[in-house]
mmCIF file of N, CA and C in Angstrom:
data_model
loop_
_atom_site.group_PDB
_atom_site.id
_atom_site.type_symbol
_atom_site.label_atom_id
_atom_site.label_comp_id
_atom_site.label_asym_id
_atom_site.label_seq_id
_atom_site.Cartn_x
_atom_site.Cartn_y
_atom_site.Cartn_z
ATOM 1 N N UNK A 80 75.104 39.455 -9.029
ATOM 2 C CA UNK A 80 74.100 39.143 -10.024
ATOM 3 C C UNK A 80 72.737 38.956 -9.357
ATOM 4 N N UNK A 81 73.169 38.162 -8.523
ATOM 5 C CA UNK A 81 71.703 38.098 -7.584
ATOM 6 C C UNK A 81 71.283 39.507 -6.968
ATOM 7 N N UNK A 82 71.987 40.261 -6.873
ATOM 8 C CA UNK A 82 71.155 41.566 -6.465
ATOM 9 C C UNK A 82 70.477 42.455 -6.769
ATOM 10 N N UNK A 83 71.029 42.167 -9.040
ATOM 11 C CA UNK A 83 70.437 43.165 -9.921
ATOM 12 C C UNK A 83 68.973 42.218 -10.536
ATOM 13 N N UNK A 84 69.458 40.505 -10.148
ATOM 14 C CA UNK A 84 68.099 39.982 -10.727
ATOM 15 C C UNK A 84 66.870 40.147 -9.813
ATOM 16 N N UNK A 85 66.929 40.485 -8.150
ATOM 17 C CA UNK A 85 66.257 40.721 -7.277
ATOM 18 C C UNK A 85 65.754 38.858 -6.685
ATOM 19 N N UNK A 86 66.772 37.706 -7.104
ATOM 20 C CA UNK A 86 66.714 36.960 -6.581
ATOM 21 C C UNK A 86 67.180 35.501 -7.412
ATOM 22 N N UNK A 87 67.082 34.424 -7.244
ATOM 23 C CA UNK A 87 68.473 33.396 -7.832
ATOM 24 C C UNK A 87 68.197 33.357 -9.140
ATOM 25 N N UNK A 88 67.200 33.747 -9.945
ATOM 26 C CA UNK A 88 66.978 33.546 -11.082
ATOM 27 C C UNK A 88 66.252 34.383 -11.850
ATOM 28 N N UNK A 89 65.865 35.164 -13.135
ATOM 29 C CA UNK A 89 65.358 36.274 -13.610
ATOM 30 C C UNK A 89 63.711 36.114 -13.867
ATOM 31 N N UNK A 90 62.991 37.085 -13.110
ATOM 32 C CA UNK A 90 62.038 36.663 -12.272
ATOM 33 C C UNK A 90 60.942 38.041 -12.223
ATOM 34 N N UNK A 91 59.876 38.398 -12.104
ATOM 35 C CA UNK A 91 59.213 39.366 -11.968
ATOM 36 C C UNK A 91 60.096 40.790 -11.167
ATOM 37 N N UNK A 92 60.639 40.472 -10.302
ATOM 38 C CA UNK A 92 61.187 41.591 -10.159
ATOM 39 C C UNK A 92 62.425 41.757 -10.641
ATOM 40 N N UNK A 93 62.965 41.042 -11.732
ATOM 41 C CA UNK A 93 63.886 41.625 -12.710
ATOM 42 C C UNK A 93 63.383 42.505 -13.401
ATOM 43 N N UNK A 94 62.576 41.920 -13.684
ATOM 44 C CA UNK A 94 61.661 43.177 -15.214
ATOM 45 C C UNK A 94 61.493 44.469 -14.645
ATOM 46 N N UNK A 95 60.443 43.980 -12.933
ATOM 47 C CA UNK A 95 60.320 45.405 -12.548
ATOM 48 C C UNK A 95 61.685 46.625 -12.576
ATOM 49 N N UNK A 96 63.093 46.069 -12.093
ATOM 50 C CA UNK A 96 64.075 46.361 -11.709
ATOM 51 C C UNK A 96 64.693 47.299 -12.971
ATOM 52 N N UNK A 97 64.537 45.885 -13.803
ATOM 53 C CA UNK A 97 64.929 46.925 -15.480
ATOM 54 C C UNK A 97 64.307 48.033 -16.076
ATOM 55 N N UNK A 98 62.777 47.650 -15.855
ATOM 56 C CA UNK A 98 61.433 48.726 -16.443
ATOM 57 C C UNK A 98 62.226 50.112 -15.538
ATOM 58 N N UNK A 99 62.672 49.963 -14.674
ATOM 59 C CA UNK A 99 62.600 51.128 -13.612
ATOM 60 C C UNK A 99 63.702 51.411 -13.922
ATOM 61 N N UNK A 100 64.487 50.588 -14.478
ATOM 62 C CA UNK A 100 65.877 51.530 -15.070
ATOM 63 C C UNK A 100 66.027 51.880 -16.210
ATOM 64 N N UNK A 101 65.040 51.542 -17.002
ATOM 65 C CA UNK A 101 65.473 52.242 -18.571
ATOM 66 C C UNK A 101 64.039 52.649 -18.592
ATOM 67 N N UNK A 102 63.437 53.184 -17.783
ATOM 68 C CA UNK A 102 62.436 54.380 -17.778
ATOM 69 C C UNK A 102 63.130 55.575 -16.725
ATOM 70 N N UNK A 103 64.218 55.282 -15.790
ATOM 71 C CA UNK A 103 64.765 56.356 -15.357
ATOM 72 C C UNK A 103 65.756 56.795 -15.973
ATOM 73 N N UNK A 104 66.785 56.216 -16.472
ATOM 74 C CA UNK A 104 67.799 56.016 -17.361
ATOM 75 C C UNK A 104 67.732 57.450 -17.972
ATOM 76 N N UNK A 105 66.779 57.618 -18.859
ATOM 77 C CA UNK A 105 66.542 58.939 -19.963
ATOM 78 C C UNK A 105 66.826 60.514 -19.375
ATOM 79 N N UNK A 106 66.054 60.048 -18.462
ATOM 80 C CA UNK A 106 65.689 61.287 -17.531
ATOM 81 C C UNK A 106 67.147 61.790 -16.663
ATOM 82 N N UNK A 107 68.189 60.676 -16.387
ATOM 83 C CA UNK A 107 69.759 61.021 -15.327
ATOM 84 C C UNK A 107 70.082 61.687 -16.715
ATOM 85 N N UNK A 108 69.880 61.198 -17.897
ATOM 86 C CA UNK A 108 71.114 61.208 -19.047
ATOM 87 C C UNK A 108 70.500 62.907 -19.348
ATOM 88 N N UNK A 109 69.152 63.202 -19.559
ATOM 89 C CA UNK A 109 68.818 64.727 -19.166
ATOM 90 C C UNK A 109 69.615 65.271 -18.584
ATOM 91 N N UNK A 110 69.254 65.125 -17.353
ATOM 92 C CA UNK A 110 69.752 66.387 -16.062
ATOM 93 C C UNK A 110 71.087 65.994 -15.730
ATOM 94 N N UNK A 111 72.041 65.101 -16.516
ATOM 95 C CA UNK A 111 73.134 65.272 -16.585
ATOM 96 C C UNK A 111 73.601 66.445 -17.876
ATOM 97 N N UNK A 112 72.927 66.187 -18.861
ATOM 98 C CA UNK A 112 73.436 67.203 -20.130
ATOM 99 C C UNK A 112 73.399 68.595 -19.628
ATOM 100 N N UNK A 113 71.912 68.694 -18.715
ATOM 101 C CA UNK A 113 72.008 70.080 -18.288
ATOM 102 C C UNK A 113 73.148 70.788 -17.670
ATOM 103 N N UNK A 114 73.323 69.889 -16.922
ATOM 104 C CA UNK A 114 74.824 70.373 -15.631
ATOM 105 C C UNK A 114 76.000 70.311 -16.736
ATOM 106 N N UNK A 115 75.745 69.325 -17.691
ATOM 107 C CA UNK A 115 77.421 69.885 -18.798
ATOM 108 C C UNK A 115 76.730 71.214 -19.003
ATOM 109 N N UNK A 116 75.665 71.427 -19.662
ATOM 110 C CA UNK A 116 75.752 72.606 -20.713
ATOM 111 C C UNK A 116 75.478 73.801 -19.873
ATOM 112 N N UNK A 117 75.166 73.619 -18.581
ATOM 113 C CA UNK A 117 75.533 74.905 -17.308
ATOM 114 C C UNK A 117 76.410 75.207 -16.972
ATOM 115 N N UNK A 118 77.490 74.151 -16.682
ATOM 116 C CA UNK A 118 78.900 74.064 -16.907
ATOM 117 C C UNK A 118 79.517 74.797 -17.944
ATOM 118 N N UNK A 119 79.122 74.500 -19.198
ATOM 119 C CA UNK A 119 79.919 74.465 -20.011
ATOM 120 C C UNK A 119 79.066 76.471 -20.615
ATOM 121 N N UNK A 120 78.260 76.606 -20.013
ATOM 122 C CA UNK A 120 77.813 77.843 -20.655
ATOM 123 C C UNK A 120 78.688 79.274 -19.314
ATOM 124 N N UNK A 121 78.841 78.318 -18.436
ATOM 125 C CA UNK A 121 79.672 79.583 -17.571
ATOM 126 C C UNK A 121 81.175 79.727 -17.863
ATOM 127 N N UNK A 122 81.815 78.501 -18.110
ATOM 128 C CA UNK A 122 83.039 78.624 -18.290
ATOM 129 C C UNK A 122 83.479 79.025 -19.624
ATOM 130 N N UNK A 123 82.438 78.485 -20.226
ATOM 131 C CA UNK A 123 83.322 78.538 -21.795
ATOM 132 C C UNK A 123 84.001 77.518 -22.307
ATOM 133 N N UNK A 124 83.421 77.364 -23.508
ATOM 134 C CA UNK A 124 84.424 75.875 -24.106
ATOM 135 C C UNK A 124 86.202 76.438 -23.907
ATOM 136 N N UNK A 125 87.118 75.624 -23.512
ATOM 137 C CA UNK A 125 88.149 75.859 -23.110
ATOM 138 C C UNK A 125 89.240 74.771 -24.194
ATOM 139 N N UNK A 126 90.279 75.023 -24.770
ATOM 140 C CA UNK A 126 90.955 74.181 -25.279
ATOM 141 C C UNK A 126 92.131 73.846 -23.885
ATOM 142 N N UNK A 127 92.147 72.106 -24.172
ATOM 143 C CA UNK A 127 93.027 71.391 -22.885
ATOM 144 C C UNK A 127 94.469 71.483 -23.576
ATOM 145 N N UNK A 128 95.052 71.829 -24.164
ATOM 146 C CA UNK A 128 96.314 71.798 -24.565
ATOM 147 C C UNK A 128 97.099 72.864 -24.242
ATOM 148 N N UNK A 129 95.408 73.724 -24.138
ATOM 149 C CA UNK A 129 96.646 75.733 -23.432
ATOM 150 C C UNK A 129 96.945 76.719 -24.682
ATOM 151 N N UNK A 130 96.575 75.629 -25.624
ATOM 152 C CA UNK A 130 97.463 77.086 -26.916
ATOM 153 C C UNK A 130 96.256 77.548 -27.559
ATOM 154 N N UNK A 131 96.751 79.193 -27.868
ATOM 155 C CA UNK A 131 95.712 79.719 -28.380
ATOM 156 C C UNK A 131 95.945 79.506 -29.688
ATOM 157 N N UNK A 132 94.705 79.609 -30.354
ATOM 158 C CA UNK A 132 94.600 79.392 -31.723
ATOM 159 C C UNK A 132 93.675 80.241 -32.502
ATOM 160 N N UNK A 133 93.459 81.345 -33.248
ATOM 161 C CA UNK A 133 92.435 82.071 -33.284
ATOM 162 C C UNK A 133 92.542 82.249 -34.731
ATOM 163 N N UNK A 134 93.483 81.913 -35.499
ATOM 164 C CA UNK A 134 93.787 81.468 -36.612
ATOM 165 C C UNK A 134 92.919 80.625 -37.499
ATOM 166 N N UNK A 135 92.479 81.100 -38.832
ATOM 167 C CA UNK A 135 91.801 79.575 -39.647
ATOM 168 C C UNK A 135 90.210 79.650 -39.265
ATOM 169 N N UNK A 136 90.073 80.687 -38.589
ATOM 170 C CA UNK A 136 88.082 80.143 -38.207
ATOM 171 C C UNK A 136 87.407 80.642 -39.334
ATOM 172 N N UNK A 137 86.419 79.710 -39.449
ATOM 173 C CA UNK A 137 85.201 79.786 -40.487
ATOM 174 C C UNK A 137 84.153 79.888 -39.660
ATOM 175 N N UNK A 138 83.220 80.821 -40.085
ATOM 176 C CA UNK A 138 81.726 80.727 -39.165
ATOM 177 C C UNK A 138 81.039 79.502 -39.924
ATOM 178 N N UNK A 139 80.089 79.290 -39.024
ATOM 179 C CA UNK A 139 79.206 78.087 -39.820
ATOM 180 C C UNK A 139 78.035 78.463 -40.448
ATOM 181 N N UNK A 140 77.733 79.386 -40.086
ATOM 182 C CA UNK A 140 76.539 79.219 -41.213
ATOM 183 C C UNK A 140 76.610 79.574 -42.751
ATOM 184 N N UNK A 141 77.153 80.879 -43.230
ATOM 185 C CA UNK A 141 77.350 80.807 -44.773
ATOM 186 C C UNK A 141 78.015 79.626 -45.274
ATOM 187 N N UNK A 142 79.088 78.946 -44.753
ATOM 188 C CA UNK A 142 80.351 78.291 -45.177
ATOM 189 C C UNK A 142 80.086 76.580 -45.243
ATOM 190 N N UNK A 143 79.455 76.255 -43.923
ATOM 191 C CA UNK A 143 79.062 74.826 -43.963
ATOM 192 C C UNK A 143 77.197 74.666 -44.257
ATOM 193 N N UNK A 144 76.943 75.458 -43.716
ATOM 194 C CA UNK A 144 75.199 75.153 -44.374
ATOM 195 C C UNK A 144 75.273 74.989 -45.287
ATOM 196 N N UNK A 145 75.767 76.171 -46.694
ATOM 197 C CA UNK A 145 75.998 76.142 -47.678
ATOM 198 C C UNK A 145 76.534 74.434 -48.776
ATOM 199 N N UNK A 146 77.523 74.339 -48.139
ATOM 200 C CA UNK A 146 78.299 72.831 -48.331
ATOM 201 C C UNK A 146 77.499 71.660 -48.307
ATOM 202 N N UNK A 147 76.635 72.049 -46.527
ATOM 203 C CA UNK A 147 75.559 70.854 -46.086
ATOM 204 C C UNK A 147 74.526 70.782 -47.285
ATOM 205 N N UNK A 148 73.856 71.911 -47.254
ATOM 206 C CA UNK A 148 72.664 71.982 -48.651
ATOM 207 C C UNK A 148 73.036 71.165 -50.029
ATOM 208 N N UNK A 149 74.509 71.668 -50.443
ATOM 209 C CA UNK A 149 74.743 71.000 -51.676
ATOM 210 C C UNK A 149 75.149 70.350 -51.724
ATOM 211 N N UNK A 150 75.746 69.265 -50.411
ATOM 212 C CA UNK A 150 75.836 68.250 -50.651
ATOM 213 C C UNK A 150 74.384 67.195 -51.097
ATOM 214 N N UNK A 151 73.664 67.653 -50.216
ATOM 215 C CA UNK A 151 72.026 67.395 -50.260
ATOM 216 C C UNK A 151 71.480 67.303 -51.116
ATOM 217 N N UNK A 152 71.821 67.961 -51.716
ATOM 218 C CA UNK A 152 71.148 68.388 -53.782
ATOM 219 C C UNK A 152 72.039 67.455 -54.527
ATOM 220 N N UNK A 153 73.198 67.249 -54.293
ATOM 221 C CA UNK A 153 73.905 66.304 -55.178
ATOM 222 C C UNK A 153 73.418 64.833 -54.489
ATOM 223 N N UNK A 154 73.197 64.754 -53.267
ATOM 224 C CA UNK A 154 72.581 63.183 -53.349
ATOM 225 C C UNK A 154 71.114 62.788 -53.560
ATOM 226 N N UNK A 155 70.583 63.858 -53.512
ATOM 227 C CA UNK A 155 69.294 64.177 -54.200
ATOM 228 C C UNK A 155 68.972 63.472 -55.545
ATOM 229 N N UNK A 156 69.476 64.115 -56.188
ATOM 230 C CA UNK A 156 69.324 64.671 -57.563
ATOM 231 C C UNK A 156 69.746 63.332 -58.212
ATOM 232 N N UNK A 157 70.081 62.688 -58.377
ATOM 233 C CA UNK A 157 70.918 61.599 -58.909
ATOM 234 C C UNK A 157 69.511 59.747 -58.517
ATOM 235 N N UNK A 158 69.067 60.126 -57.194
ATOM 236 C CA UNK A 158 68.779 59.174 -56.712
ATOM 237 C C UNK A 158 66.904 59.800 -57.420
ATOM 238 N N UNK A 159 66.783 60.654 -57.319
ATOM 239 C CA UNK A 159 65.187 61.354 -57.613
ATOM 240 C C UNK A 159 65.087 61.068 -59.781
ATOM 241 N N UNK A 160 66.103 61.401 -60.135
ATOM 242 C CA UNK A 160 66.343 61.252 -61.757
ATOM 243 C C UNK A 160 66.175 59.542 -61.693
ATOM 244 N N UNK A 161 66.895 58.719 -61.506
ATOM 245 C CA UNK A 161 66.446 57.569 -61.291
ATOM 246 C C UNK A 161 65.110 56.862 -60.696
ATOM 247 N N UNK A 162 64.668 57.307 -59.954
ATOM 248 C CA UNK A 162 63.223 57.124 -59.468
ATOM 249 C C UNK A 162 62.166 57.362 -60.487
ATOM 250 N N UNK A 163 62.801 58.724 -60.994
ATOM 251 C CA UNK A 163 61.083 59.052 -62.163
ATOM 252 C C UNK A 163 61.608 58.378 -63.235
ATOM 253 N N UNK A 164 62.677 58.338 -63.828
ATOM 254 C CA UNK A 164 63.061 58.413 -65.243
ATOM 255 C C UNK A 164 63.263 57.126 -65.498
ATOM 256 N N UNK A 165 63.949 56.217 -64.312
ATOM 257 C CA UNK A 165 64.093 54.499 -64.743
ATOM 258 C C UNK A 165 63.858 53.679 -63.612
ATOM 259 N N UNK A 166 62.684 53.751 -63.189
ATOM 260 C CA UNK A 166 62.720 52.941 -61.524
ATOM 261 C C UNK A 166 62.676 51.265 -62.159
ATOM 262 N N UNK A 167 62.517 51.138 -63.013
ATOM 263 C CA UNK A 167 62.738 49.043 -63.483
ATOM 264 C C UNK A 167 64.227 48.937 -63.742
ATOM 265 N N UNK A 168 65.371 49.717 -63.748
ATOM 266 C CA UNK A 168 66.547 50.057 -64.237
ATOM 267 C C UNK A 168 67.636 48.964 -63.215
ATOM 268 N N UNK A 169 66.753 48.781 -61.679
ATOM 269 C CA UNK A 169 67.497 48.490 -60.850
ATOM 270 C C UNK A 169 66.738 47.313 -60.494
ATOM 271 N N UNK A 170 65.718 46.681 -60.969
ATOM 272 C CA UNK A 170 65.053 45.813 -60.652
ATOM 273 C C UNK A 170 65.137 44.086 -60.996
ATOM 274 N N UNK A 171 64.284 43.592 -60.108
ATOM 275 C CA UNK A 171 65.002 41.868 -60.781
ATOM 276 C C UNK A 171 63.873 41.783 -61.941
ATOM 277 N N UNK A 172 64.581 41.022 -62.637
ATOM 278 C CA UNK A 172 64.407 40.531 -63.961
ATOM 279 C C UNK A 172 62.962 39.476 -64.285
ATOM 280 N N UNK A 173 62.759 39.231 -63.060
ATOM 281 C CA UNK A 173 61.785 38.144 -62.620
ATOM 282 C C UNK A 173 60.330 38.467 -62.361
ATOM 283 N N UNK A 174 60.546 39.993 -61.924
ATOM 284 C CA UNK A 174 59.201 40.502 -62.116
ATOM 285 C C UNK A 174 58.687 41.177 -63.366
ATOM 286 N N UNK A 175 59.210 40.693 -64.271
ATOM 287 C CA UNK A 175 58.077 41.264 -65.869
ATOM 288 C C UNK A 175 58.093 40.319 -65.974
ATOM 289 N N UNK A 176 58.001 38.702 -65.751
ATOM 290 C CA UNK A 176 57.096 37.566 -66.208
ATOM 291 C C UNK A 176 55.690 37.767 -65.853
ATOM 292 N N UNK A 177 54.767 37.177 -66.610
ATOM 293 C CA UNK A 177 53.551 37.552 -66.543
ATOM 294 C C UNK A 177 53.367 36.409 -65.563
ATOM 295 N N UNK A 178 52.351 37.024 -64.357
ATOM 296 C CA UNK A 178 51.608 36.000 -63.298
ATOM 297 C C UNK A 178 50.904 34.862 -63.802
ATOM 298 N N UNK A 179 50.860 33.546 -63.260
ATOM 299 C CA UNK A 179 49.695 32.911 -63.398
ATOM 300 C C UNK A 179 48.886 32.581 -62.327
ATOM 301 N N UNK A 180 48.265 32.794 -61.905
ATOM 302 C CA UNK A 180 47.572 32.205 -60.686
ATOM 303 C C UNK A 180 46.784 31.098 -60.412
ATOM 304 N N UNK A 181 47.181 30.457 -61.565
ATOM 305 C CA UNK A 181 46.352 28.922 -61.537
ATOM 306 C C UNK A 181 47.326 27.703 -61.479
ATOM 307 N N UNK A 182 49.019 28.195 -61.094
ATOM 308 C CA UNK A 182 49.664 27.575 -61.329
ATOM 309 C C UNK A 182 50.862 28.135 -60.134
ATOM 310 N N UNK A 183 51.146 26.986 -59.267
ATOM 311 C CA UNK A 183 52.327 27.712 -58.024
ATOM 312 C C UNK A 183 53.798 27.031 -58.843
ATOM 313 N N UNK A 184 54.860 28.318 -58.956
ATOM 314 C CA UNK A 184 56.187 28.292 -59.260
ATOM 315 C C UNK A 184 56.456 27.287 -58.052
ATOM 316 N N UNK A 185 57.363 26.186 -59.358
ATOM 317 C CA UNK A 185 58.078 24.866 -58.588
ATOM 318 C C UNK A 185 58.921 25.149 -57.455
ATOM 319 N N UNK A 186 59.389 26.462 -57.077
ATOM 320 C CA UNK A 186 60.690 26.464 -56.697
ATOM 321 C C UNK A 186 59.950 26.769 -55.045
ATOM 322 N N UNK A 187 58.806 27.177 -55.037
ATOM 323 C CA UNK A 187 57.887 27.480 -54.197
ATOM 324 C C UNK A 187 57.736 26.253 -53.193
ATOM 325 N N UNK A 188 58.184 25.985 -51.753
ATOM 326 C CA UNK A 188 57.658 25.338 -50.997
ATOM 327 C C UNK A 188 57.225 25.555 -49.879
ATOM 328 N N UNK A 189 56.028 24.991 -48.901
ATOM 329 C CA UNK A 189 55.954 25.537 -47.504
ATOM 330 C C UNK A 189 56.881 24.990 -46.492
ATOM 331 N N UNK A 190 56.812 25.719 -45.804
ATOM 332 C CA UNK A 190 57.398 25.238 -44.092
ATOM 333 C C UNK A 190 57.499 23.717 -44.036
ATOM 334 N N UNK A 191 57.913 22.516 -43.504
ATOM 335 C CA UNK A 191 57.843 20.984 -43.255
ATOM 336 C C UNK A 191 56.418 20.989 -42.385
ATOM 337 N N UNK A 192 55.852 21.972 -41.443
ATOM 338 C CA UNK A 192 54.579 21.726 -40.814
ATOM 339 C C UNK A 192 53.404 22.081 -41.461
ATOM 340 N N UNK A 193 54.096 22.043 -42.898
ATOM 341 C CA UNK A 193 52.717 22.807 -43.658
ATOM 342 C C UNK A 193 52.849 21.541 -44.626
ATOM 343 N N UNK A 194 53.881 20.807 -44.706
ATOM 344 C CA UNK A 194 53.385 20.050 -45.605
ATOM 345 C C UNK A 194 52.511 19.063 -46.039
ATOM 346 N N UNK A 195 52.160 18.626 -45.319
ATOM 347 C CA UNK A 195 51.135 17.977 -45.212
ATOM 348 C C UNK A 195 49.363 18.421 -46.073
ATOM 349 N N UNK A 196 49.394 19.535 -45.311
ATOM 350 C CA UNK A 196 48.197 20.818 -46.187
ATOM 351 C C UNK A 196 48.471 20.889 -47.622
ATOM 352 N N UNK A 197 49.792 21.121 -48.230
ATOM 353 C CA UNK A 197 50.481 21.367 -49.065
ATOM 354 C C UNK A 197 49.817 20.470 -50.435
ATOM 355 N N UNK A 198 50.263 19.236 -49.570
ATOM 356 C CA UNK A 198 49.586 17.840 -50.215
ATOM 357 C C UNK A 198 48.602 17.241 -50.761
ATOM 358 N N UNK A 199 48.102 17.834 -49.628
ATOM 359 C CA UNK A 199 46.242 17.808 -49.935
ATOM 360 C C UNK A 199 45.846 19.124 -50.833
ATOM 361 N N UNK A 200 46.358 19.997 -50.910
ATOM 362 C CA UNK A 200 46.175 20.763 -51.750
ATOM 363 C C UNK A 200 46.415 20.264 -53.130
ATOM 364 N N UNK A 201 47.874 20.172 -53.546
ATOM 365 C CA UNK A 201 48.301 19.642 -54.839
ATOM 366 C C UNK A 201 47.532 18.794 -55.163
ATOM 367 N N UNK A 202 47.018 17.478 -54.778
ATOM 368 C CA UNK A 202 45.896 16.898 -54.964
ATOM 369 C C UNK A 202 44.849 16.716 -55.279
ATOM 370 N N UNK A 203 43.866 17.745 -55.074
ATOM 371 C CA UNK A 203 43.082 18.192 -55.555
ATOM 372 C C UNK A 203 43.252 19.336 -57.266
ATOM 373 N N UNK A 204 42.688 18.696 -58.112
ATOM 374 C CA UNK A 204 42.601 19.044 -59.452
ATOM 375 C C UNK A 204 42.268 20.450 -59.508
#
């Protein structure tokens, strides 16, 4: 512990220690993806079980874009009809009372370090 805090207790060169690791951090997790996907672009995705399977394939783009889109439109559509057509539909009940501003709702209190201010406020007519 003492070696990652850079001494008995967490301290300026902790921060430095951390700053320097989650500003390098990004950059290993990069040039690690690269070496998978260099890897993985020479060999070829490979199934670990050994069996071929060539059976059942769907391409993706007519088949799932398609699906993706309309799913999209169905959660769309439902949430956008509600927005224009009844946006108070889902709302509290509390906001169509008419404001007064010459008058603070009872239920209304400040902080305990405000009360005091509070006081002197109410006080005054």
């Amino acid at each position: 512990v003492e070696w990652a805090w850079g001494g008995f207790s967490v301290d300026n060169p902790t921060l430095t220690r951390f700053f320097a690791l989650h500003f390098l951090l990004p950059f290993a997790i990069a040039g690690l993806t690269l070496i998978h996907l260099t890897f993985l672009h020479e060999s070829g995705s490979n199934n670990p079980l050994g069996i071929v399977s060539n059976c059942d394939k769907i391409s993706f783009h007519p088949y799932f874009s398609l699906k993706d889109i309309l799913g999209f439109v169905l959660m769309l559509l439902p949430l956008t009809t509600l927005a224009l057509f009844s946006p108070n539909l889902l709302g509290d009940p509390e906001n169509f009372t008419p404001a007064n501003p010459l008058v603070t709702p009872p239920h209304i209190k400040p902080e305990w370090y405000f009360l005091f201010a509070y006081a002197i406020l109410r006080s005054i007519p």
